[in-house]
Structures are given as C-alpha cells and as structure tokens.
C-alpha cells in the first residue's frame, strides 16, 4: 500500500466520519474513482482508531465529567440513554453485517443513499426548534437512526443529529449525544472487524500514518461541525450530499 493512498483514505475517513456526509459512502466512491483498494479489513480498523481518538479528544471534558461523577443521578440517566441508543446498532451490526457488506460494492445504491441523506439534512432546516430534555425513549430513537446509518451513504452523524432535533433536542445537545454514542459503536465495529483479520498486509509505518491523518483531520472536522451546528447551518451539508449523490448516480 502506497503512502499517498494511505494519506488520501485517512483524510477522507477523518473528514467524513463526523461531518454529516457519510464516511462509508465517500470511502466507497473514493476507492472507485481513485482506483484505490483497501488491503482487507485491517486498514479499516486503523482508520477507526484514529477517528475514535479524535472524538475522545474533543469530548474529553464531557467524558471525564460523566466518569468521575457516576453517583450523580443525571449522569446515570445519561449513561442509560447511551446504552439504550447503542443496542439497535449492536443488533444490526451482529445480525446483518454480512448482508450490508454486499452493498458496499454497489456504488449506485450508495449514491441513492447519499441523496436520501441530503434530503434529510435539508429537511432539518424546517424542523420547529425546541429544547426538551433527553429521555430514554429519545435515546432509543437516536440509536435506531444510528443503526440505519450502517447502510453506506446514510450519514451516522446526520441521521442521529437530525433525529435528536426532530425529537426536540437542541442542535448542540443532539450533537453531544450523537458523538458520545459513536464511541461504543466505533469500538464495537473495530473489535468485530479485528477479530476476523488473519493477516496485516502493511507495515507499522502505514499504521502510524493512517492513525495520524485520520485523527488530525477527524479532530478538525468535528470541531468545525460543532461550530456550524451552533450557527444553524446543518442543511449546507445536505446540499453537498444531494449534489454528490446525483453526480455519482449519473456517471
């Protein structure tokens, strides 16, 4: 695997993992257009490790506040909501993983999923803004949206944040829950993938390069998204997804 391939895919992963434009969809399109092939599943684990580190860095304050105040009833309730939200993706990942992996080879399907993501994000602009408290039911619904985003082309962050806003959470609260919810999913997906790895077809230099660039770009893109959410411009990404989806569908 070449260094330039590693950097391109790591940047693509870091940029799209948290921005609501579907990392899986862009990786499929990127590999097809650039004629780059991922060397098995090992490199996927490397990229996920980098983006996991970025979300842990950005939300380190919130994570510390929860871990070191487990006796607080509000933190216990928040953790319960995260557990409820994790269950759907866990079940879908375990039961439908093989079926969903086949979709990754269908770039036409991915383009249609990107179009759906674009419509969803643009529609979020017209949702009446409220500011309700997070409940276990809302956590479960956001978790169902996260499970649906296992389909390549459906943005995980876009689906979960939009669901949170639809249920009445403010955009910052929806984003906070969405990205904390991504931590167990990223860890679980990485472990599930790592179990099936028989050989690692690249050296430690590729590992370090992949982790570094996916972490750095992931950290930057996550901070940028949080800024955009505060300005109420989430629908911008919807326009982008719609354009990219239509373009790929027609080529």
PDB file of C-alpha atoms in Angstrom:
ATOM      1  CA  UNK A   1       0.000   0.000   0.000  1.00  0.00           C
ATOM      2  CA  UNK A   2       1.436   3.369  -1.035  1.00  0.00           C
ATOM      3  CA  UNK A   3       1.858   6.311   1.352  1.00  0.00           C
ATOM      4  CA  UNK A   4      -0.243   8.576  -0.873  1.00  0.00           C
ATOM      5  CA  UNK A   5      -3.107   6.031  -0.823  1.00  0.00           C
ATOM      6  CA  UNK A   6      -2.882   5.862   2.958  1.00  0.00           C
ATOM      7  CA  UNK A   7      -2.983   9.644   3.351  1.00  0.00           C
ATOM      8  CA  UNK A   8      -5.886  10.092   0.912  1.00  0.00           C
ATOM      9  CA  UNK A   9      -8.043   7.443   2.597  1.00  0.00           C
ATOM     10  CA  UNK A  10      -7.116   8.626   6.115  1.00  0.00           C
ATOM     11  CA  UNK A  11      -8.027  12.230   5.256  1.00  0.00           C
ATOM     12  CA  UNK A  12     -11.255  11.049   3.637  1.00  0.00           C
ATOM     13  CA  UNK A  13     -12.130   8.996   6.725  1.00  0.00           C
ATOM     14  CA  UNK A  14     -11.262  11.776   9.161  1.00  0.00           C
ATOM     15  CA  UNK A  15     -13.186  14.383   7.164  1.00  0.00           C
ATOM     16  CA  UNK A  16     -16.337  12.342   6.649  1.00  0.00           C
ATOM     17  CA  UNK A  17     -16.571  10.288   9.866  1.00  0.00           C
ATOM     18  CA  UNK A  18     -18.088  13.179  11.815  1.00  0.00           C
ATOM     19  CA  UNK A  19     -19.320  15.568   9.152  1.00  0.00           C
ATOM     20  CA  UNK A  20     -22.869  14.502   8.162  1.00  0.00           C
ATOM     21  CA  UNK A  21     -21.880  13.371   4.675  1.00  0.00           C
ATOM     22  CA  UNK A  22     -21.316   9.606   5.245  1.00  0.00           C
ATOM     23  CA  UNK A  23     -17.760   8.325   5.667  1.00  0.00           C
ATOM     24  CA  UNK A  24     -18.650   4.858   4.338  1.00  0.00           C
ATOM     25  CA  UNK A  25     -20.272   6.322   1.235  1.00  0.00           C
ATOM     26  CA  UNK A  26     -17.295   8.554   0.486  1.00  0.00           C
ATOM     27  CA  UNK A  27     -14.812   5.726   1.033  1.00  0.00           C
ATOM     28  CA  UNK A  28     -16.723   3.579  -1.480  1.00  0.00           C
ATOM     29  CA  UNK A  29     -16.813   6.425  -4.011  1.00  0.00           C
ATOM     30  CA  UNK A  30     -13.201   7.415  -3.331  1.00  0.00           C
ATOM     31  CA  UNK A  31     -11.909   3.896  -3.896  1.00  0.00           C
ATOM     32  CA  UNK A  32     -13.895   3.567  -7.127  1.00  0.00           C
ATOM     33  CA  UNK A  33     -12.911   6.948  -8.596  1.00  0.00           C
ATOM     34  CA  UNK A  34      -9.258   6.818  -7.494  1.00  0.00           C
ATOM     35  CA  UNK A  35      -8.902   3.077  -8.127  1.00  0.00           C
ATOM     36  CA  UNK A  36      -7.643   2.517  -4.597  1.00  0.00           C
ATOM     37  CA  UNK A  37      -8.243  -0.803  -2.884  1.00  0.00           C
ATOM     38  CA  UNK A  38      -8.242  -1.149   0.892  1.00  0.00           C
ATOM     39  CA  UNK A  39      -5.924  -4.018   1.872  1.00  0.00           C
ATOM     40  CA  UNK A  40      -8.540  -6.144   3.630  1.00  0.00           C
ATOM     41  CA  UNK A  41     -10.201  -5.040   6.867  1.00  0.00           C
ATOM     42  CA  UNK A  42      -7.044  -4.232   8.799  1.00  0.00           C
ATOM     43  CA  UNK A  43      -6.721  -0.712   7.419  1.00  0.00           C
ATOM     44  CA  UNK A  44     -10.373  -0.031   8.279  1.00  0.00           C
ATOM     45  CA  UNK A  45      -9.537  -0.732  11.933  1.00  0.00           C
ATOM     46  CA  UNK A  46      -6.546   1.634  11.738  1.00  0.00           C
ATOM     47  CA  UNK A  47      -8.701   4.485  10.405  1.00  0.00           C
ATOM     48  CA  UNK A  48     -11.395   3.908  13.018  1.00  0.00           C
ATOM     49  CA  UNK A  49      -8.771   4.013  15.751  1.00  0.00           C
ATOM     50  CA  UNK A  50      -7.680   7.446  14.552  1.00  0.00           C
ATOM     51  CA  UNK A  51     -11.219   8.876  14.450  1.00  0.00           C
ATOM     52  CA  UNK A  52     -12.003   7.303  17.844  1.00  0.00           C
ATOM     53  CA  UNK A  53      -9.043   9.171  19.307  1.00  0.00           C
ATOM     54  CA  UNK A  54     -10.322  12.435  17.813  1.00  0.00           C
ATOM     55  CA  UNK A  55     -13.796  12.162  19.366  1.00  0.00           C
ATOM     56  CA  UNK A  56     -12.236  11.212  22.717  1.00  0.00           C
ATOM     57  CA  UNK A  57     -10.049  14.325  22.479  1.00  0.00           C
ATOM     58  CA  UNK A  58     -12.839  16.760  21.592  1.00  0.00           C
ATOM     59  CA  UNK A  59     -15.255  15.413  24.219  1.00  0.00           C
ATOM     60  CA  UNK A  60     -12.694  14.600  26.897  1.00  0.00           C
ATOM     61  CA  UNK A  61     -14.269  17.143  29.284  1.00  0.00           C
ATOM     62  CA  UNK A  62     -17.753  15.642  28.968  1.00  0.00           C
ATOM     63  CA  UNK A  63     -16.384  12.096  29.278  1.00  0.00           C
ATOM     64  CA  UNK A  64     -14.427  12.960  32.434  1.00  0.00           C
ATOM     65  CA  UNK A  65     -17.484  14.684  33.946  1.00  0.00           C
ATOM     66  CA  UNK A  66     -19.561  11.543  33.418  1.00  0.00           C
ATOM     67  CA  UNK A  67     -16.940   9.004  34.570  1.00  0.00           C
ATOM     68  CA  UNK A  68     -15.893  10.869  37.720  1.00  0.00           C
ATOM     69  CA  UNK A  69     -19.474  11.641  38.763  1.00  0.00           C
ATOM     70  CA  UNK A  70     -21.150   8.275  38.354  1.00  0.00           C
ATOM     71  CA  UNK A  71     -23.049   8.756  41.613  1.00  0.00           C
ATOM     72  CA  UNK A  72     -24.891  11.725  40.086  1.00  0.00           C
ATOM     73  CA  UNK A  73     -28.402  10.653  39.072  1.00  0.00           C
ATOM     74  CA  UNK A  74     -28.401  12.811  35.931  1.00  0.00           C
ATOM     75  CA  UNK A  75     -25.169  11.177  34.744  1.00  0.00           C
ATOM     76  CA  UNK A  76     -26.597   7.731  35.467  1.00  0.00           C
ATOM     77  CA  UNK A  77     -29.669   8.592  33.389  1.00  0.00           C
ATOM     78  CA  UNK A  78     -27.477   9.909  30.553  1.00  0.00           C
ATOM     79  CA  UNK A  79     -25.430   6.694  30.553  1.00  0.00           C
ATOM     80  CA  UNK A  80     -28.667   4.686  30.466  1.00  0.00           C
ATOM     81  CA  UNK A  81     -29.769   6.673  27.403  1.00  0.00           C
ATOM     82  CA  UNK A  82     -26.424   5.915  25.741  1.00  0.00           C
ATOM     83  CA  UNK A  83     -26.885   2.206  26.484  1.00  0.00           C
ATOM     84  CA  UNK A  84     -30.407   2.259  25.027  1.00  0.00           C
ATOM     85  CA  UNK A  85     -29.084   4.078  21.963  1.00  0.00           C
ATOM     86  CA  UNK A  86     -26.265   1.585  21.430  1.00  0.00           C
ATOM     87  CA  UNK A  87     -28.454  -1.540  21.375  1.00  0.00           C
ATOM     88  CA  UNK A  88     -30.008  -1.085  17.861  1.00  0.00           C
ATOM     89  CA  UNK A  89     -26.656  -0.631  16.108  1.00  0.00           C
ATOM     90  CA  UNK A  90     -25.223  -3.565  18.062  1.00  0.00           C
ATOM     91  CA  UNK A  91     -28.044  -5.865  16.941  1.00  0.00           C
ATOM     92  CA  UNK A  92     -27.941  -4.700  13.320  1.00  0.00           C
ATOM     93  CA  UNK A  93     -24.159  -4.990  13.196  1.00  0.00           C
ATOM     94  CA  UNK A  94     -24.182  -8.542  14.535  1.00  0.00           C
ATOM     95  CA  UNK A  95     -27.178  -9.847  12.587  1.00  0.00           C
ATOM     96  CA  UNK A  96     -26.919  -8.041   9.244  1.00  0.00           C
ATOM     97  CA  UNK A  97     -23.203  -7.311   8.891  1.00  0.00           C
ATOM     98  CA  UNK A  98     -22.635  -9.753   6.016  1.00  0.00           C
ATOM     99  CA  UNK A  99     -25.716  -8.597   4.090  1.00  0.00           C
ATOM    100  CA  UNK A 100     -24.844  -4.921   4.459  1.00  0.00           C
ATOM    101  CA  UNK A 101     -21.217  -5.514   3.385  1.00  0.00           C
ATOM    102  CA  UNK A 102     -22.502  -6.551  -0.047  1.00  0.00           C
ATOM    103  CA  UNK A 103     -23.993  -3.082  -0.549  1.00  0.00           C
ATOM    104  CA  UNK A 104     -20.506  -1.547  -0.400  1.00  0.00           C
ATOM    105  CA  UNK A 105     -19.846  -2.901  -3.887  1.00  0.00           C
ATOM    106  CA  UNK A 106     -22.933  -1.171  -5.341  1.00  0.00           C
ATOM    107  CA  UNK A 107     -21.931   2.440  -5.989  1.00  0.00           C
ATOM    108  CA  UNK A 108     -25.376   3.193  -7.467  1.00  0.00           C
ATOM    109  CA  UNK A 109     -27.035   2.193  -4.184  1.00  0.00           C
ATOM    110  CA  UNK A 110     -24.527   4.326  -2.256  1.00  0.00           C
ATOM    111  CA  UNK A 111     -25.353   7.348  -4.439  1.00  0.00           C
ATOM    112  CA  UNK A 112     -29.086   6.912  -3.729  1.00  0.00           C
ATOM    113  CA  UNK A 113     -28.338   6.693  -0.006  1.00  0.00           C
ATOM    114  CA  UNK A 114     -26.350   9.940  -0.241  1.00  0.00           C
ATOM    115  CA  UNK A 115     -29.328  11.585  -1.922  1.00  0.00           C
ATOM    116  CA  UNK A 116     -31.524  10.399   0.966  1.00  0.00           C
ATOM    117  CA  UNK A 117     -29.004  11.848   3.423  1.00  0.00           C
ATOM    118  CA  UNK A 118     -29.068  15.155   1.550  1.00  0.00           C
ATOM    119  CA  UNK A 119     -32.870  15.359   1.648  1.00  0.00           C
ATOM    120  CA  UNK A 120     -32.852  14.504   5.368  1.00  0.00           C
ATOM    121  CA  UNK A 121     -30.330  17.233   6.206  1.00  0.00           C
ATOM    122  CA  UNK A 122     -32.068  19.874   4.117  1.00  0.00           C
ATOM    123  CA  UNK A 123     -35.401  18.988   5.757  1.00  0.00           C
ATOM    124  CA  UNK A 124     -33.842  19.577   9.194  1.00  0.00           C
ATOM    125  CA  UNK A 125     -33.798  23.297   8.400  1.00  0.00           C
ATOM    126  CA  UNK A 126     -37.585  23.339   8.602  1.00  0.00           C
ATOM    127  CA  UNK A 127     -37.980  21.429  11.877  1.00  0.00           C
ATOM    128  CA  UNK A 128     -39.527  23.597  14.587  1.00  0.00           C
ATOM    129  CA  UNK A 129     -36.774  24.182  17.136  1.00  0.00           C
ATOM    130  CA  UNK A 130     -37.480  23.134  20.720  1.00  0.00           C
ATOM    131  CA  UNK A 131     -35.303  22.377  23.731  1.00  0.00           C
ATOM    132  CA  UNK A 132     -36.598  19.279  25.512  1.00  0.00           C
ATOM    133  CA  UNK A 133     -34.650  17.066  27.893  1.00  0.00           C
ATOM    134  CA  UNK A 134     -33.075  13.819  26.773  1.00  0.00           C
ATOM    135  CA  UNK A 135     -35.157  10.745  27.668  1.00  0.00           C
ATOM    136  CA  UNK A 136     -34.528   7.012  27.323  1.00  0.00           C
ATOM    137  CA  UNK A 137     -37.098   6.914  24.515  1.00  0.00           C
ATOM    138  CA  UNK A 138     -35.328   9.700  22.617  1.00  0.00           C
ATOM    139  CA  UNK A 139     -32.019   7.901  23.182  1.00  0.00           C
ATOM    140  CA  UNK A 140     -33.504   4.729  21.693  1.00  0.00           C
ATOM    141  CA  UNK A 141     -34.874   6.582  18.650  1.00  0.00           C
ATOM    142  CA  UNK A 142     -31.487   8.196  18.039  1.00  0.00           C
ATOM    143  CA  UNK A 143     -29.981   4.726  18.360  1.00  0.00           C
ATOM    144  CA  UNK A 144     -32.376   3.419  15.687  1.00  0.00           C
ATOM    145  CA  UNK A 145     -31.243   6.254  13.407  1.00  0.00           C
ATOM    146  CA  UNK A 146     -27.638   5.257  14.101  1.00  0.00           C
ATOM    147  CA  UNK A 147     -28.441   1.636  13.216  1.00  0.00           C
ATOM    148  CA  UNK A 148     -29.937   2.748   9.882  1.00  0.00           C
ATOM    149  CA  UNK A 149     -26.706   4.606   9.144  1.00  0.00           C
ATOM    150  CA  UNK A 150     -24.840   1.296   8.900  1.00  0.00           C
ATOM    151  CA  UNK A 151     -26.042   1.432   5.288  1.00  0.00           C
ATOM    152  CA  UNK A 152     -23.238   3.068   3.247  1.00  0.00           C
ATOM    153  CA  UNK A 153     -24.273   6.526   2.094  1.00  0.00           C
ATOM    154  CA  UNK A 154     -26.504   7.208   5.111  1.00  0.00           C
ATOM    155  CA  UNK A 155     -24.636   9.596   7.395  1.00  0.00           C
ATOM    156  CA  UNK A 156     -24.411   8.388  11.004  1.00  0.00           C
ATOM    157  CA  UNK A 157     -23.922  11.853  12.467  1.00  0.00           C
ATOM    158  CA  UNK A 158     -26.505  13.353  10.112  1.00  0.00           C
ATOM    159  CA  UNK A 159     -29.151  10.733  10.931  1.00  0.00           C
ATOM    160  CA  UNK A 160     -28.603  10.864  14.695  1.00  0.00           C
ATOM    161  CA  UNK A 161     -28.403  14.647  14.975  1.00  0.00           C
ATOM    162  CA  UNK A 162     -31.487  15.116  12.776  1.00  0.00           C
ATOM    163  CA  UNK A 163     -33.409  12.561  14.844  1.00  0.00           C
ATOM    164  CA  UNK A 164     -32.393  14.358  18.032  1.00  0.00           C
ATOM    165  CA  UNK A 165     -33.528  17.726  16.646  1.00  0.00           C
ATOM    166  CA  UNK A 166     -36.776  16.162  15.388  1.00  0.00           C
ATOM    167  CA  UNK A 167     -37.438  14.837  18.901  1.00  0.00           C
ATOM    168  CA  UNK A 168     -36.938  18.315  20.339  1.00  0.00           C
ATOM    169  CA  UNK A 169     -33.307  18.363  21.459  1.00  0.00           C
ATOM    170  CA  UNK A 170     -31.303  21.489  20.691  1.00  0.00           C
ATOM    171  CA  UNK A 171     -28.672  21.022  17.975  1.00  0.00           C
ATOM    172  CA  UNK A 172     -25.722  21.167  20.458  1.00  0.00           C
ATOM    173  CA  UNK A 173     -27.401  18.623  22.781  1.00  0.00           C
ATOM    174  CA  UNK A 174     -28.226  16.350  19.850  1.00  0.00           C
ATOM    175  CA  UNK A 175     -24.630  16.574  18.606  1.00  0.00           C
ATOM    176  CA  UNK A 176     -23.178  15.872  22.064  1.00  0.00           C
ATOM    177  CA  UNK A 177     -25.315  12.761  22.456  1.00  0.00           C
ATOM    178  CA  UNK A 178     -24.628  11.676  18.864  1.00  0.00           C
ATOM    179  CA  UNK A 179     -20.862  11.771  19.196  1.00  0.00           C
ATOM    180  CA  UNK A 180     -20.739  10.215  22.659  1.00  0.00           C
ATOM    181  CA  UNK A 181     -22.996   7.500  21.222  1.00  0.00           C
ATOM    182  CA  UNK A 182     -20.478   6.945  18.434  1.00  0.00           C
ATOM    183  CA  UNK A 183     -17.746   5.863  20.876  1.00  0.00           C
ATOM    184  CA  UNK A 184     -19.094   2.383  21.749  1.00  0.00           C
ATOM    185  CA  UNK A 185     -20.159   1.859  18.120  1.00  0.00           C
ATOM    186  CA  UNK A 186     -16.703   2.708  16.742  1.00  0.00           C
ATOM    187  CA  UNK A 187     -15.059   0.480  19.368  1.00  0.00           C
ATOM    188  CA  UNK A 188     -17.504  -2.362  18.709  1.00  0.00           C
ATOM    189  CA  UNK A 189     -17.162  -2.144  14.927  1.00  0.00           C
ATOM    190  CA  UNK A 190     -13.373  -2.051  15.235  1.00  0.00           C
ATOM    191  CA  UNK A 191     -13.255  -5.089  17.520  1.00  0.00           C
ATOM    192  CA  UNK A 192     -15.721  -7.011  15.341  1.00  0.00           C
ATOM    193  CA  UNK A 193     -13.608  -6.294  12.283  1.00  0.00           C
ATOM    194  CA  UNK A 194     -10.313  -7.012  14.058  1.00  0.00           C
ATOM    195  CA  UNK A 195     -11.496 -10.472  15.139  1.00  0.00           C
ATOM    196  CA  UNK A 196     -11.768 -11.537  11.505  1.00  0.00           C
ATOM    197  CA  UNK A 197      -8.342 -10.227  10.484  1.00  0.00           C
ATOM    198  CA  UNK A 198      -5.956 -13.055   9.629  1.00  0.00           C
ATOM    199  CA  UNK A 199      -3.016 -11.052   8.250  1.00  0.00           C
ATOM    200  CA  UNK A 200      -1.933  -7.416   8.244  1.00  0.00           C
ATOM    201  CA  UNK A 201      -0.671  -6.648   4.716  1.00  0.00           C
ATOM    202  CA  UNK A 202       1.203  -3.443   5.587  1.00  0.00           C
ATOM    203  CA  UNK A 203       3.860  -2.201   7.953  1.00  0.00           C
ATOM    204  CA  UNK A 204       3.870  -0.151  11.145  1.00  0.00           C
ATOM    205  CA  UNK A 205       4.667   2.974   9.117  1.00  0.00           C
ATOM    206  CA  UNK A 206       1.286   2.683   7.349  1.00  0.00           C
ATOM    207  CA  UNK A 207      -0.434   2.194  10.716  1.00  0.00           C
ATOM    208  CA  UNK A 208       1.101   5.367  12.164  1.00  0.00           C
ATOM    209  CA  UNK A 209       0.397   7.383   9.023  1.00  0.00           C
ATOM    210  CA  UNK A 210      -3.241   6.233   8.880  1.00  0.00           C
ATOM    211  CA  UNK A 211      -3.880   6.919  12.568  1.00  0.00           C
ATOM    212  CA  UNK A 212      -2.189  10.327  12.483  1.00  0.00           C
ATOM    213  CA  UNK A 213      -4.056  11.739   9.489  1.00  0.00           C
ATOM    214  CA  UNK A 214      -7.458  10.250  10.386  1.00  0.00           C
ATOM    215  CA  UNK A 215      -7.054  11.605  13.938  1.00  0.00           C
ATOM    216  CA  UNK A 216      -5.885  15.070  12.896  1.00  0.00           C
ATOM    217  CA  UNK A 217      -8.489  15.597  10.166  1.00  0.00           C
ATOM    218  CA  UNK A 218     -11.192  13.992  12.341  1.00  0.00           C
ATOM    219  CA  UNK A 219     -10.425  16.400  15.188  1.00  0.00           C
ATOM    220  CA  UNK A 220     -10.545  19.426  12.860  1.00  0.00           C
ATOM    221  CA  UNK A 221     -13.754  18.332  11.117  1.00  0.00           C
ATOM    222  CA  UNK A 222     -15.507  17.573  14.423  1.00  0.00           C
ATOM    223  CA  UNK A 223     -14.653  20.992  15.873  1.00  0.00           C
ATOM    224  CA  UNK A 224     -15.809  22.613  12.627  1.00  0.00           C
ATOM    225  CA  UNK A 225     -19.117  20.744  12.664  1.00  0.00           C
ATOM    226  CA  UNK A 226     -19.852  21.836  16.240  1.00  0.00           C
ATOM    227  CA  UNK A 227     -19.304  25.446  15.166  1.00  0.00           C
ATOM    228  CA  UNK A 228     -21.641  25.045  12.191  1.00  0.00           C
ATOM    229  CA  UNK A 229     -24.329  23.446  14.352  1.00  0.00           C
ATOM    230  CA  UNK A 230     -24.320  26.475  16.634  1.00  0.00           C
ATOM    231  CA  UNK A 231     -24.932  28.665  13.579  1.00  0.00           C
ATOM    232  CA  UNK A 232     -27.870  26.528  12.398  1.00  0.00           C
ATOM    233  CA  UNK A 233     -26.314  25.724   9.003  1.00  0.00           C
ATOM    234  CA  UNK A 234     -26.549  21.915   9.099  1.00  0.00           C
ATOM    235  CA  UNK A 235     -28.529  21.929   5.843  1.00  0.00           C
ATOM    236  CA  UNK A 236     -25.404  23.075   3.963  1.00  0.00           C
ATOM    237  CA  UNK A 237     -24.140  19.506   4.152  1.00  0.00           C
ATOM    238  CA  UNK A 238     -27.479  18.324   2.764  1.00  0.00           C
ATOM    239  CA  UNK A 239     -26.966  20.363  -0.380  1.00  0.00           C
ATOM    240  CA  UNK A 240     -23.491  18.851  -0.751  1.00  0.00           C
ATOM    241  CA  UNK A 241     -24.743  15.267  -0.302  1.00  0.00           C
ATOM    242  CA  UNK A 242     -27.535  15.857  -2.800  1.00  0.00           C
ATOM    243  CA  UNK A 243     -25.107  17.161  -5.424  1.00  0.00           C
ATOM    244  CA  UNK A 244     -22.554  14.372  -4.893  1.00  0.00           C
ATOM    245  CA  UNK A 245     -25.249  11.690  -4.839  1.00  0.00           C
ATOM    246  CA  UNK A 246     -26.822  12.910  -8.085  1.00  0.00           C
ATOM    247  CA  UNK A 247     -23.415  13.288  -9.755  1.00  0.00           C
ATOM    248  CA  UNK A 248     -22.293   9.747  -8.872  1.00  0.00           C
ATOM    249  CA  UNK A 249     -25.689   8.312  -9.830  1.00  0.00           C
ATOM    250  CA  UNK A 250     -25.443   9.811 -13.330  1.00  0.00           C
ATOM    251  CA  UNK A 251     -21.842   8.853 -14.129  1.00  0.00           C
TER     252      UNK A 251
END
